[in-house]
Short mmCIF file of C-alpha atoms in Angstrom, two decimals:
data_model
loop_
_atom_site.label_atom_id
_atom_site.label_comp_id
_atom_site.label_asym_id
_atom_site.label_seq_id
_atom_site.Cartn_x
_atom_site.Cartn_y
_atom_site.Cartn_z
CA UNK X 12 -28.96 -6.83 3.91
CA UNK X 13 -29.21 -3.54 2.11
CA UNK X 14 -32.44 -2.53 0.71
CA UNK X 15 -32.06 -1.41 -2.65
CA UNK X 16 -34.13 -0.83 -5.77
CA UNK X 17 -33.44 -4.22 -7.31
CA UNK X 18 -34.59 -6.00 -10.44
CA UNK X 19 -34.06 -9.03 -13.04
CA UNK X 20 -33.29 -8.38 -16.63
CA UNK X 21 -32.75 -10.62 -19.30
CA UNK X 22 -30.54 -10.37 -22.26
CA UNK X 23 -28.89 -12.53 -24.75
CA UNK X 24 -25.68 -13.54 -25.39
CA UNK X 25 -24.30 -16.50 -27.93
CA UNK X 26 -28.03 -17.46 -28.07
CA UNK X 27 -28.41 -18.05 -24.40
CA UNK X 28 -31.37 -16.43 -22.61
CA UNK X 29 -29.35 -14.69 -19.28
CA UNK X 30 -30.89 -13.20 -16.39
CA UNK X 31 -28.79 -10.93 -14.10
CA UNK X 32 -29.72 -8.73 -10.85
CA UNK X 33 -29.59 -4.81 -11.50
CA UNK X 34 -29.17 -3.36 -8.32
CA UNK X 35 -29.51 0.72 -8.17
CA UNK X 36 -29.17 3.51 -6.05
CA UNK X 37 -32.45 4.91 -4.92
CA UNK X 38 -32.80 8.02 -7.45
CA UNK X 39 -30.28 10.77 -8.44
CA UNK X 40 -28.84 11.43 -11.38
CA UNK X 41 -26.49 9.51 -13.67
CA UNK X 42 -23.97 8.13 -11.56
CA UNK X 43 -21.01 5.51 -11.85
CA UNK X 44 -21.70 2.08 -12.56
CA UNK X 45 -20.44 -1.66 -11.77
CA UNK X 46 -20.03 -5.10 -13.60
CA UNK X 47 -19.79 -7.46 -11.17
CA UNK X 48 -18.80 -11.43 -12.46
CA UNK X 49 -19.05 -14.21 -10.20
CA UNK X 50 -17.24 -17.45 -9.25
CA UNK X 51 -16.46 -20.03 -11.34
CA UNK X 52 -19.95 -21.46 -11.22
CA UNK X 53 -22.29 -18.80 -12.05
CA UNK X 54 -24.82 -16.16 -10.93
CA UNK X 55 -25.51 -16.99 -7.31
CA UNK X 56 -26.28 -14.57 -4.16
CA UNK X 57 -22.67 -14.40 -3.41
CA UNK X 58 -22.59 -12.20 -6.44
CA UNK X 59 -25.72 -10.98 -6.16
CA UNK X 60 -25.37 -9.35 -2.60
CA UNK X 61 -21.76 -7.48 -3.24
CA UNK X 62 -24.20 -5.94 -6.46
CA UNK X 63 -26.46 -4.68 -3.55
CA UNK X 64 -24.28 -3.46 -1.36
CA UNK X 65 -22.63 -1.11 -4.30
CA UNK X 66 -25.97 0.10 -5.08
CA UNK X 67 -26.54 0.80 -1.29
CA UNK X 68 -22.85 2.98 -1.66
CA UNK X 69 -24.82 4.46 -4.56
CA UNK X 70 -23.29 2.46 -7.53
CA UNK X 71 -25.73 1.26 -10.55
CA UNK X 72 -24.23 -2.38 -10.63
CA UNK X 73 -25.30 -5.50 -12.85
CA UNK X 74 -24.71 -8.96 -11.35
CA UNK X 75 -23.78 -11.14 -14.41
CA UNK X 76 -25.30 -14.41 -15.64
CA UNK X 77 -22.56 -17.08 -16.79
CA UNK X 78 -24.51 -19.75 -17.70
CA UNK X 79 -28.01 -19.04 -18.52
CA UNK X 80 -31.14 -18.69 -17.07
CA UNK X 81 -29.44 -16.92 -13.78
CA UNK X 82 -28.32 -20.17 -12.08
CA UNK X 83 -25.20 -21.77 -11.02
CA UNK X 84 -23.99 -24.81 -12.56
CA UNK X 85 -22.82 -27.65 -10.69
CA UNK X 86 -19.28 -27.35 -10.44
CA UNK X 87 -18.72 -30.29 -12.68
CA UNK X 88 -20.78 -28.73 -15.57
CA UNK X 89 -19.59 -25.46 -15.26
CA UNK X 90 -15.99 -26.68 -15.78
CA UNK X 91 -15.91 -27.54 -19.00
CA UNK X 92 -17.37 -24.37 -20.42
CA UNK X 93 -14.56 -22.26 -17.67
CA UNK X 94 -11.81 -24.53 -20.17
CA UNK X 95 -13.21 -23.98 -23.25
CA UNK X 96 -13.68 -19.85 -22.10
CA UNK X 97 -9.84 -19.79 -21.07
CA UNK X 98 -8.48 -21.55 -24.37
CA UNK X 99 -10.52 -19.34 -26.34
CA UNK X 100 -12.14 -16.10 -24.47
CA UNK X 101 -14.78 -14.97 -26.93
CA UNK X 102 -17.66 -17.01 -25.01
CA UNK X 103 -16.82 -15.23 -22.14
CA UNK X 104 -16.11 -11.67 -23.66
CA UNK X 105 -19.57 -12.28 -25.70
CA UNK X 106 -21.32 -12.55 -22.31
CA UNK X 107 -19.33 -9.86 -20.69
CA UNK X 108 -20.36 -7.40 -23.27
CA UNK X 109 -23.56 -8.23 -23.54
CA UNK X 110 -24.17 -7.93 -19.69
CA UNK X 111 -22.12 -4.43 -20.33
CA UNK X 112 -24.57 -3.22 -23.21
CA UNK X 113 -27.61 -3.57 -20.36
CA UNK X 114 -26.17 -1.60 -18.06
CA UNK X 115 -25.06 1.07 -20.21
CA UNK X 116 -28.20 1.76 -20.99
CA UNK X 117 -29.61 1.88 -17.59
CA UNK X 118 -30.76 5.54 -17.37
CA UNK X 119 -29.06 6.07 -14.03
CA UNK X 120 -25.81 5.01 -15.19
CA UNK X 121 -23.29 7.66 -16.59
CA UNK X 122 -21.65 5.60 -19.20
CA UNK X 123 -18.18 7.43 -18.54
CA UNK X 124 -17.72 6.16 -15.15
CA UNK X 125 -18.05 2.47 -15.60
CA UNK X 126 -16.18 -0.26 -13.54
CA UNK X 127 -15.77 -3.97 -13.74
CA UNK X 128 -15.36 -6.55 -10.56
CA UNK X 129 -15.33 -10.18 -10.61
CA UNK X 130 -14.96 -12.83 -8.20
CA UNK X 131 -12.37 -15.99 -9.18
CA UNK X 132 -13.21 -16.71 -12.29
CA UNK X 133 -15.37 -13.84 -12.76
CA UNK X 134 -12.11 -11.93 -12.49
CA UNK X 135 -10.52 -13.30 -15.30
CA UNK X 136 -13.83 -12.48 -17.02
CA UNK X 137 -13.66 -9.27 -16.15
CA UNK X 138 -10.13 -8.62 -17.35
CA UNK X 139 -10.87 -10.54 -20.91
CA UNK X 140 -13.39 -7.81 -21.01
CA UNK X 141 -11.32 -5.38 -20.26
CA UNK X 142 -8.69 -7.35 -23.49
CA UNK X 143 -11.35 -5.89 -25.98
CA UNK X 144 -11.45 -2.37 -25.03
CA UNK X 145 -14.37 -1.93 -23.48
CA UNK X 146 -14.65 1.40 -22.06
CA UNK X 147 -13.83 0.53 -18.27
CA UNK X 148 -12.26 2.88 -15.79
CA UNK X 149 -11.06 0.01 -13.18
CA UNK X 150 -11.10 -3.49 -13.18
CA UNK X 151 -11.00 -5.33 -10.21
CA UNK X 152 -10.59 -9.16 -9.42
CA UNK X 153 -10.75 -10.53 -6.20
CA UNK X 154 -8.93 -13.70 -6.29
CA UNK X 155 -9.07 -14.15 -9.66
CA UNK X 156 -7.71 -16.09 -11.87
CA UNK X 157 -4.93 -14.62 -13.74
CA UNK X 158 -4.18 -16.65 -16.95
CA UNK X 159 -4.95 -15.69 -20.49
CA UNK X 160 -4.44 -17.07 -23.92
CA UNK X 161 -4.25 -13.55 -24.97
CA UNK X 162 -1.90 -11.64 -23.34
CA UNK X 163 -1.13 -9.46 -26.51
CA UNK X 164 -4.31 -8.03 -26.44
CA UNK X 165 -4.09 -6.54 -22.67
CA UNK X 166 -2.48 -3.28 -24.66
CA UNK X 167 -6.48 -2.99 -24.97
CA UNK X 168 -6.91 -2.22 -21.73
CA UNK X 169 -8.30 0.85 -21.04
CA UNK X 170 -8.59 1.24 -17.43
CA UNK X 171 -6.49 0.80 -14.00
CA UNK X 172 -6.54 -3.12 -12.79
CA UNK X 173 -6.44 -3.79 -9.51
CA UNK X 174 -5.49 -7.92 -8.22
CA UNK X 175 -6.54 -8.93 -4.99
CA UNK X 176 -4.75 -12.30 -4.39
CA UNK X 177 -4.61 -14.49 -1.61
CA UNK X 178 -0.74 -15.08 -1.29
CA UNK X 179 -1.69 -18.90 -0.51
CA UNK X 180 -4.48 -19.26 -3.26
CA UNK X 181 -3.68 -22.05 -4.52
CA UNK X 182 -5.52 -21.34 -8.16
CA UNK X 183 -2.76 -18.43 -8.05
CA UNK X 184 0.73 -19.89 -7.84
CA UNK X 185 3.91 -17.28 -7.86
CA UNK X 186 4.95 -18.32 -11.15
CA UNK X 187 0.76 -17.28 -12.49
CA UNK X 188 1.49 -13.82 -10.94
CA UNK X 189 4.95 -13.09 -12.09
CA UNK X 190 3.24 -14.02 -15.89
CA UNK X 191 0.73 -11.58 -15.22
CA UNK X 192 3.21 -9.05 -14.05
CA UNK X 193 5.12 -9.09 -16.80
CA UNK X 194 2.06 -9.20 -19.15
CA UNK X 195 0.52 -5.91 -17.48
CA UNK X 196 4.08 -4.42 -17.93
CA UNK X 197 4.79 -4.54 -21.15
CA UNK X 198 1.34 -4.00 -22.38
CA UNK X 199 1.49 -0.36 -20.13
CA UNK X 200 -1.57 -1.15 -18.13
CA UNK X 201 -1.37 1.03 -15.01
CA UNK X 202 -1.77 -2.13 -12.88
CA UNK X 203 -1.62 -3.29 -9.39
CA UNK X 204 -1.61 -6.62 -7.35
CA UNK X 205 -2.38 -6.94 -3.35
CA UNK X 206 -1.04 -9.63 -1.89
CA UNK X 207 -2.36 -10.68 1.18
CA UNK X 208 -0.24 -12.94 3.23
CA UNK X 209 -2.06 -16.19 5.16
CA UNK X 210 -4.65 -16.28 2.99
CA UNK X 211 -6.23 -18.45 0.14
CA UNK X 212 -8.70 -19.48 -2.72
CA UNK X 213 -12.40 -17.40 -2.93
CA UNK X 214 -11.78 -15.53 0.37
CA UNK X 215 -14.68 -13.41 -0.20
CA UNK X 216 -17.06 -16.22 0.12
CA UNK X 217 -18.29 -17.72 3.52
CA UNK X 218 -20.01 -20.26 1.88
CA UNK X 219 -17.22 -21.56 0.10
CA UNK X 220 -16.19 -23.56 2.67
CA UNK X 221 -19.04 -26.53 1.61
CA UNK X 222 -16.62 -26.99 -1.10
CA UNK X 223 -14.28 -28.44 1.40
CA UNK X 224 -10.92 -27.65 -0.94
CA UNK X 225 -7.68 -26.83 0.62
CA UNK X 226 -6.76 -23.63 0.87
CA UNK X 227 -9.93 -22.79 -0.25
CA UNK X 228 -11.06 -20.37 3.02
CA UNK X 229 -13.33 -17.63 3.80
CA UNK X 230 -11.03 -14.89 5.14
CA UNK X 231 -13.15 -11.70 6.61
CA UNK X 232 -10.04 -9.12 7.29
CA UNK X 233 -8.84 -10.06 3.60
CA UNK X 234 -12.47 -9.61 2.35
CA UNK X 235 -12.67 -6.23 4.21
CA UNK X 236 -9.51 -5.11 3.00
CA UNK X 237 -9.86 -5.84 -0.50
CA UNK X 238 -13.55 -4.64 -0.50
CA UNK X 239 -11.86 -1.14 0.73
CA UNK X 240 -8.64 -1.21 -1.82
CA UNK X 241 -11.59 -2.03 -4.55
CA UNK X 242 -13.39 1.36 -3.20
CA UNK X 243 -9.94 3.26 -3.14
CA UNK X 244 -9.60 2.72 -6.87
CA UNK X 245 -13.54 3.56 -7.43
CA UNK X 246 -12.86 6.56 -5.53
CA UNK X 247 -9.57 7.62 -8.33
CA UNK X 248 -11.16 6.41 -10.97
CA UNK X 249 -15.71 6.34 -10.98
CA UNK X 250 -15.89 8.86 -7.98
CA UNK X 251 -17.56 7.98 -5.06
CA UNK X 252 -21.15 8.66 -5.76
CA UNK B 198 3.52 22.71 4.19
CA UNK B 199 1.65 21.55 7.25
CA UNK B 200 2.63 23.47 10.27
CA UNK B 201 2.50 21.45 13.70
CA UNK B 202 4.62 21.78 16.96
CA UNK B 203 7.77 20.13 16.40
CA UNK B 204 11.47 20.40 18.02
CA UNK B 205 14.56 18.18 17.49
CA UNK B 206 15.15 15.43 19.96
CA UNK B 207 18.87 13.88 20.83
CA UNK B 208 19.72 10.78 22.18
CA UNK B 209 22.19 8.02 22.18
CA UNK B 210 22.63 5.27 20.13
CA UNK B 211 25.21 3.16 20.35
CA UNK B 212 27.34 5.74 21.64
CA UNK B 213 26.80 8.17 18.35
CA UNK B 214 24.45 11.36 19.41
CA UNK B 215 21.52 11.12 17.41
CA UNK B 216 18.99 13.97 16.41
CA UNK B 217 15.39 13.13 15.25
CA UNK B 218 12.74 15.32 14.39
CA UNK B 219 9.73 15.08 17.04
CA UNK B 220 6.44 16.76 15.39
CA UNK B 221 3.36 16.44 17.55
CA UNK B 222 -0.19 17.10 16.90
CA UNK B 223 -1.61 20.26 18.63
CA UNK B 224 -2.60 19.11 21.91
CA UNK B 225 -5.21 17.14 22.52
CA UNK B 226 -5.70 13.13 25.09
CA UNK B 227 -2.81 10.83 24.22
CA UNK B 228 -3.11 9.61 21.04
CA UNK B 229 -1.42 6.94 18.21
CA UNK B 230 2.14 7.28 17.17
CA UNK B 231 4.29 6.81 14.43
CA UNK B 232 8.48 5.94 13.77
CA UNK B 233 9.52 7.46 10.62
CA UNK B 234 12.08 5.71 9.03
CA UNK B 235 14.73 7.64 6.05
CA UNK B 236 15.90 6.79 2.88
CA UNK B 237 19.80 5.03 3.03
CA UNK B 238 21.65 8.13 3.17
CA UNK B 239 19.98 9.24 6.46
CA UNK B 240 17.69 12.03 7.80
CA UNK B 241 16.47 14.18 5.09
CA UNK B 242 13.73 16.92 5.10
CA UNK B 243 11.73 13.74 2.91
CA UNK B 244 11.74 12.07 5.98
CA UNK B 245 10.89 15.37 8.21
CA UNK B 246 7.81 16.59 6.05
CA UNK B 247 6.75 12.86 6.42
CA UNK B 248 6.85 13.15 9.90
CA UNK B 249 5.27 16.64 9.39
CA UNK B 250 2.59 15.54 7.23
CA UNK B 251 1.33 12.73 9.93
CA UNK B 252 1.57 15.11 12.87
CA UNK B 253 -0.79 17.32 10.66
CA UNK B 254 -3.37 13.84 10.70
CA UNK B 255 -3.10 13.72 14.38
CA UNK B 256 -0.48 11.22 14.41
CA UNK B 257 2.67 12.24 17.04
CA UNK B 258 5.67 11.53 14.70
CA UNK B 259 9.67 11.27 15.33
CA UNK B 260 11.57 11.31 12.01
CA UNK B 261 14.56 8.89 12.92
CA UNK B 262 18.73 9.65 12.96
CA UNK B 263 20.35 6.65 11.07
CA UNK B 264 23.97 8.15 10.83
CA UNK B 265 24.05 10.51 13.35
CA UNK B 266 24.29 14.67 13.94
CA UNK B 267 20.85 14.34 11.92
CA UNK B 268 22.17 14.89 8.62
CA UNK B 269 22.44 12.55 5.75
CA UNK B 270 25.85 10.98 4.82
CA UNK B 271 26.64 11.22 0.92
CA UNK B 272 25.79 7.92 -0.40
CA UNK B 273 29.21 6.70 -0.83
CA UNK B 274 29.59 6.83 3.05
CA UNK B 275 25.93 5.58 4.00
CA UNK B 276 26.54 2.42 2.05
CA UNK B 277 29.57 0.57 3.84
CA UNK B 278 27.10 0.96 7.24
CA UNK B 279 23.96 -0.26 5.46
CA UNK B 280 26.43 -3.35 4.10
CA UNK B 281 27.51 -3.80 8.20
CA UNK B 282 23.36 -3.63 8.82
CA UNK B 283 22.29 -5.92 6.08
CA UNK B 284 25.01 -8.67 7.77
CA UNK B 285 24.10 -7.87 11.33
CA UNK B 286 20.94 -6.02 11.81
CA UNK B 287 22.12 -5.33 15.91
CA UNK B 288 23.43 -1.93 15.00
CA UNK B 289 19.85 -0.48 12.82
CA UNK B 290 18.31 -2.41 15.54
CA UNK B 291 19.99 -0.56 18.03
CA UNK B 292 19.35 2.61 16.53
CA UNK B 293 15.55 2.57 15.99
CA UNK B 294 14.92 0.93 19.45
CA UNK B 295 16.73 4.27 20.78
CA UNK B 296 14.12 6.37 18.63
CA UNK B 297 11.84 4.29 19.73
CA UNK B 298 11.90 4.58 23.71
CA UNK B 299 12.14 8.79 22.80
CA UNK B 300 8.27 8.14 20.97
CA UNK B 301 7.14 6.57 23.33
CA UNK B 302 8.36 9.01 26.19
CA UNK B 303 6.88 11.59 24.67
CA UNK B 304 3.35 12.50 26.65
CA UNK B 305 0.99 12.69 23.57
CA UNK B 306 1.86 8.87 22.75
CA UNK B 307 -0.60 6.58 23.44
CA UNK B 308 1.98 3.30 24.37
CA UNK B 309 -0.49 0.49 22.95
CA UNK B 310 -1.06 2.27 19.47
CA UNK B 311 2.14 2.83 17.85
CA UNK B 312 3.07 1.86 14.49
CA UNK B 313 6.77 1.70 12.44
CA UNK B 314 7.16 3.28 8.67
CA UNK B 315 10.01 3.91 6.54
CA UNK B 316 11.55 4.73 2.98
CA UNK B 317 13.88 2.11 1.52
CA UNK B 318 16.24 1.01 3.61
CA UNK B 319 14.36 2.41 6.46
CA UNK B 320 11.44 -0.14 5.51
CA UNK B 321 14.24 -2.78 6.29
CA UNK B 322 14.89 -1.26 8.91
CA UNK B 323 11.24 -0.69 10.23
CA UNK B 324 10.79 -4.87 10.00
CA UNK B 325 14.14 -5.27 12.05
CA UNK B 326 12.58 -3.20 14.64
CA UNK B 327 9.46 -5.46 14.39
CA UNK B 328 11.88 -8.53 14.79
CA UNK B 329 13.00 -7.40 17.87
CA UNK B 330 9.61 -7.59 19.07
CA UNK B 331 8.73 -4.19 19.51
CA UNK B 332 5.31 -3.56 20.59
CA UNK B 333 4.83 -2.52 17.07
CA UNK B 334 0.59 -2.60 15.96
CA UNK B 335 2.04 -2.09 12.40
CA UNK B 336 4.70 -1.76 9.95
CA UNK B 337 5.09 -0.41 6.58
CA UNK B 338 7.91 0.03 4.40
CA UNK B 339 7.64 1.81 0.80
CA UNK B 340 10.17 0.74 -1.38
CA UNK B 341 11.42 -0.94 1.26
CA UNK B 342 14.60 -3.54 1.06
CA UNK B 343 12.98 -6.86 1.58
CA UNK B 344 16.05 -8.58 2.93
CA UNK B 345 17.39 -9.92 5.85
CA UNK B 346 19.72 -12.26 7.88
CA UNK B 347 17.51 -12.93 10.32
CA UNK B 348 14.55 -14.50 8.57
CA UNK B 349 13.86 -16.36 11.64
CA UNK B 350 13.17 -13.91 13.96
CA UNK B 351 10.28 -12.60 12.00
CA UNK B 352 8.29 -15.06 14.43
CA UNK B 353 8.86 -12.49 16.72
CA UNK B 354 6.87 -9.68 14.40
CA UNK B 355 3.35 -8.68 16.83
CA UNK B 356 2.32 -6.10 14.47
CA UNK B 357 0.57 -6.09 10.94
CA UNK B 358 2.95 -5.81 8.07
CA UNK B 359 1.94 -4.26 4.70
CA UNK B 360 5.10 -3.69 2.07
CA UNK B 361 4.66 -0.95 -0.87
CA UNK B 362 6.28 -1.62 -3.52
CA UNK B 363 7.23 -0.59 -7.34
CA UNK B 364 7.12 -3.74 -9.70
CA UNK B 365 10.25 -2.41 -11.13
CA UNK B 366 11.87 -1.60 -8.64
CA UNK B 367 15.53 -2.23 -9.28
CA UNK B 368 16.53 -2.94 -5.47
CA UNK B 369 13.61 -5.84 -4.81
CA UNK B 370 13.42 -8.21 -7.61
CA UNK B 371 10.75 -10.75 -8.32
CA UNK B 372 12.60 -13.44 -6.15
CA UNK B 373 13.45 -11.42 -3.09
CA UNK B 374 9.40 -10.68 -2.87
CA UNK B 375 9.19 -14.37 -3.32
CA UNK B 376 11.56 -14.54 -0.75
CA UNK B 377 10.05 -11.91 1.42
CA UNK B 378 6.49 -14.00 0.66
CA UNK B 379 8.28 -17.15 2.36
CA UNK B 380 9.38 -15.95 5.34
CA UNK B 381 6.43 -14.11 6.36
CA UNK B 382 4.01 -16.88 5.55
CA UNK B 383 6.16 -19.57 8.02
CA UNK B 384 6.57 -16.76 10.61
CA UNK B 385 2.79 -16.65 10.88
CA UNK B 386 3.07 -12.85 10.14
CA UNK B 387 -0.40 -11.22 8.87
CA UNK B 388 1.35 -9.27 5.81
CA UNK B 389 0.72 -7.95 3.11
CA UNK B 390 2.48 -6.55 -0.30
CA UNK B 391 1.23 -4.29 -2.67
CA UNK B 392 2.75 -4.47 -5.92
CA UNK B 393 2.61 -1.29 -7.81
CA UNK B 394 2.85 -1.79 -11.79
CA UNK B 395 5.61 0.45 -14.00
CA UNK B 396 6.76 1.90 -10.88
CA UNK B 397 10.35 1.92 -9.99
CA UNK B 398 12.30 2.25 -6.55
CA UNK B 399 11.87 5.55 -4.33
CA UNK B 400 8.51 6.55 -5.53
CA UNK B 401 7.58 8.79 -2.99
CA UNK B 402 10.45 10.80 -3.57
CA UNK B 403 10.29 13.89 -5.88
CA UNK B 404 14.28 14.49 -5.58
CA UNK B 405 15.55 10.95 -6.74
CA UNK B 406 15.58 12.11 -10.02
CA UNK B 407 18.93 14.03 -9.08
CA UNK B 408 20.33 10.75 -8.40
CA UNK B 409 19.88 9.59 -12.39
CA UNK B 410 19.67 6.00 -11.40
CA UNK B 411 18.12 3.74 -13.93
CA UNK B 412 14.55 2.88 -12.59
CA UNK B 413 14.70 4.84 -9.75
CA UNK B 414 11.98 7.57 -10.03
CA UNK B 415 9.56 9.65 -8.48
CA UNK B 416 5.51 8.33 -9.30
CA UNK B 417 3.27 10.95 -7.80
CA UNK B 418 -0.12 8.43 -8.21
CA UNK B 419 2.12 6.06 -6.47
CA UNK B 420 2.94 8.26 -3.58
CA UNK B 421 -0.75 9.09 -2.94
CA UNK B 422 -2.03 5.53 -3.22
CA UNK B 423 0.66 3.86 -0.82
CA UNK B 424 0.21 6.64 1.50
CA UNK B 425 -3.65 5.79 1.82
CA UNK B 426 -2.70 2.09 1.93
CA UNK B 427 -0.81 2.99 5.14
CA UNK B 428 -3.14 5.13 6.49
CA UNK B 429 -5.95 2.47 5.81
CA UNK B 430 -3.82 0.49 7.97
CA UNK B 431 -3.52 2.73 10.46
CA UNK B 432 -7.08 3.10 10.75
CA UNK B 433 -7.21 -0.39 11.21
CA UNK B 434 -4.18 -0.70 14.32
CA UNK B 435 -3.52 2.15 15.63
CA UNK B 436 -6.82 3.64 14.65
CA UNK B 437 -7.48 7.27 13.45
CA UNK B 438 -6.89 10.43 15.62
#
């Protein structure tokens, strides 16, 4: 593991008390920043660690809290509030942008050159964000969920989305991405979707395979790939620091 | 323009005397290789500066003859061979296996690191290549035709495959990715596709616009990110000079 200057912080958001990880680049001046979601249920080192490593690349980045206190839900609890977040995205957004607010005004962060990742869920997150015009250079899912109930409001998007999808993912059928491709379209969102064949659900995650899901599979070329396409885009749009 | 070493090479294909366009890095230990593949109409100075332009990274490069002479045919004569192609690859096939035994004769090639690219229908005809089972580490195709007759001899495909392409893109519609999608995945192929949003067929090509074909169209950010996709691939096959 990278050793980085690393700390919690709490904020609030909808009355919940959230703790995420701020992970920063040892000194320098203001440079580009990350949001990073997680998975579906919550704040766990998965999401913490990929925060690390961009601060170890020298990226201010702010691991988000989902559910309060900066825990995981079981995967039964965190369900319902994922259903009731995709019918109606302000509980997510809400969070999002409060999580946003703290690391915007993280000294070392130079608020133009801001960036949003998430992980499955998280990556929806991060593009409902992006559906309220938040200031965001890139957005960046890594196989995310691409369903909204707002599709209108993706002419709100601000920066340059980048999907990485597993073209097995179950969670991700063809008809989900031909939807989104059509949404990104005619909102004019410079947009872009990787496809990578062989390969499913949460492939960024070696421990996802206690979940024991189909198709659900820890793939490490796909996870270096993507992790590379995400730092192509940082690289056009944040600036490598 | 880059300026490397480079001289036409003739041979025979099918009994038609071809002329490619060898450009070599400046000396150095053998070293990767790439087939550059045209446009439909043929050998153009698109293809050449392609060719160029890799030679200039290090990579030995042969632009590829498709109709012979090494000039372009006017699209109204290209397209009755591409038809013949399309229905029976053997004759493409042909063709780029001929280019491909002059790459690989050529002393700066290092045999075991050789990859396949090309520009629309020469990204069709890249993956016939690969179907042949060239000893092909990878193959990429911008705007490539996604088609074939011969869906079942992608089994025989050893290299990587990534496919660039515009999510308008007149020539490969929704289903012939889906298509594309199907056959890879049952050939066991390690693919991938990069979909590229509001971006239309023969991207990389500032001079389509004298063409004034609907959705065909020159996209300069596309051009440089595909190009870095490849050469991210490269890095990853055949590995950088």
């Amino acid at each position: 593991m990278i050793t980085v200057p690393e700390r919690e912080v709490e904020y609030q958001a909808e009355g919940e008390r959230m703790i995420g990880l701020m992970a920063t680049p040892d000194g320098g001046p203001p440079g580009p920043a990350v949001l990073v979601s997680p998975e579906a249920p919550g704040l766990t080192d998965h999401c913490r660690d990929r925060a690390r490593q961009l601060a170890g690349l020298g990226y201010a980045a702010l691991a988000v809290d989902f559910h309060g206190g900066g825990k995981p839900l079981p995967v039964e609890e965190a369900q319902p509030r994922l259903r009731a977040w995709v019918a109606d995205p302000a509980g997510i957004r809400a969070r999002l942008g409060a999580a946003l607010d703290v690391l915007l005004a993280e000294p070392g962060v130079d608020r133009d050159r801001v960036a949003a990742i998430g992980f499955c869920y998280g990556g929806a997150a991060s593009l409902e964000l992006a559906r309220t015009g938040a200031d965001l250079k890139a957005v960046v899912g890594f196989h995310p969920g691409l369903n909204t109930t707002r599709q209108a409001e993706s002419r709100n998007i601000r920066g340059k989305v980048l999907m990485l999808v597993g073209a097995d993912d179950p969670i991700v059928p063809p008809e989900m991405r031909l939807a989104f491709e059509t949404e990104m379209t005619e909102a004019g969102v410079d947009w872009r979707l990787v496809l990578y064949g062989g390969v499913g659900h949460s492939f960024t995650n070696p421990l996802i395979r206690e979940f024991n899901l189909p198709r659900f599979a820890y793939d490490a070329q796909a996870d270096r790939r993507s992790w590379r396409a995400m730092l192509d885009l940082f690289a056009e749009t944040i600036g490598a620091p």
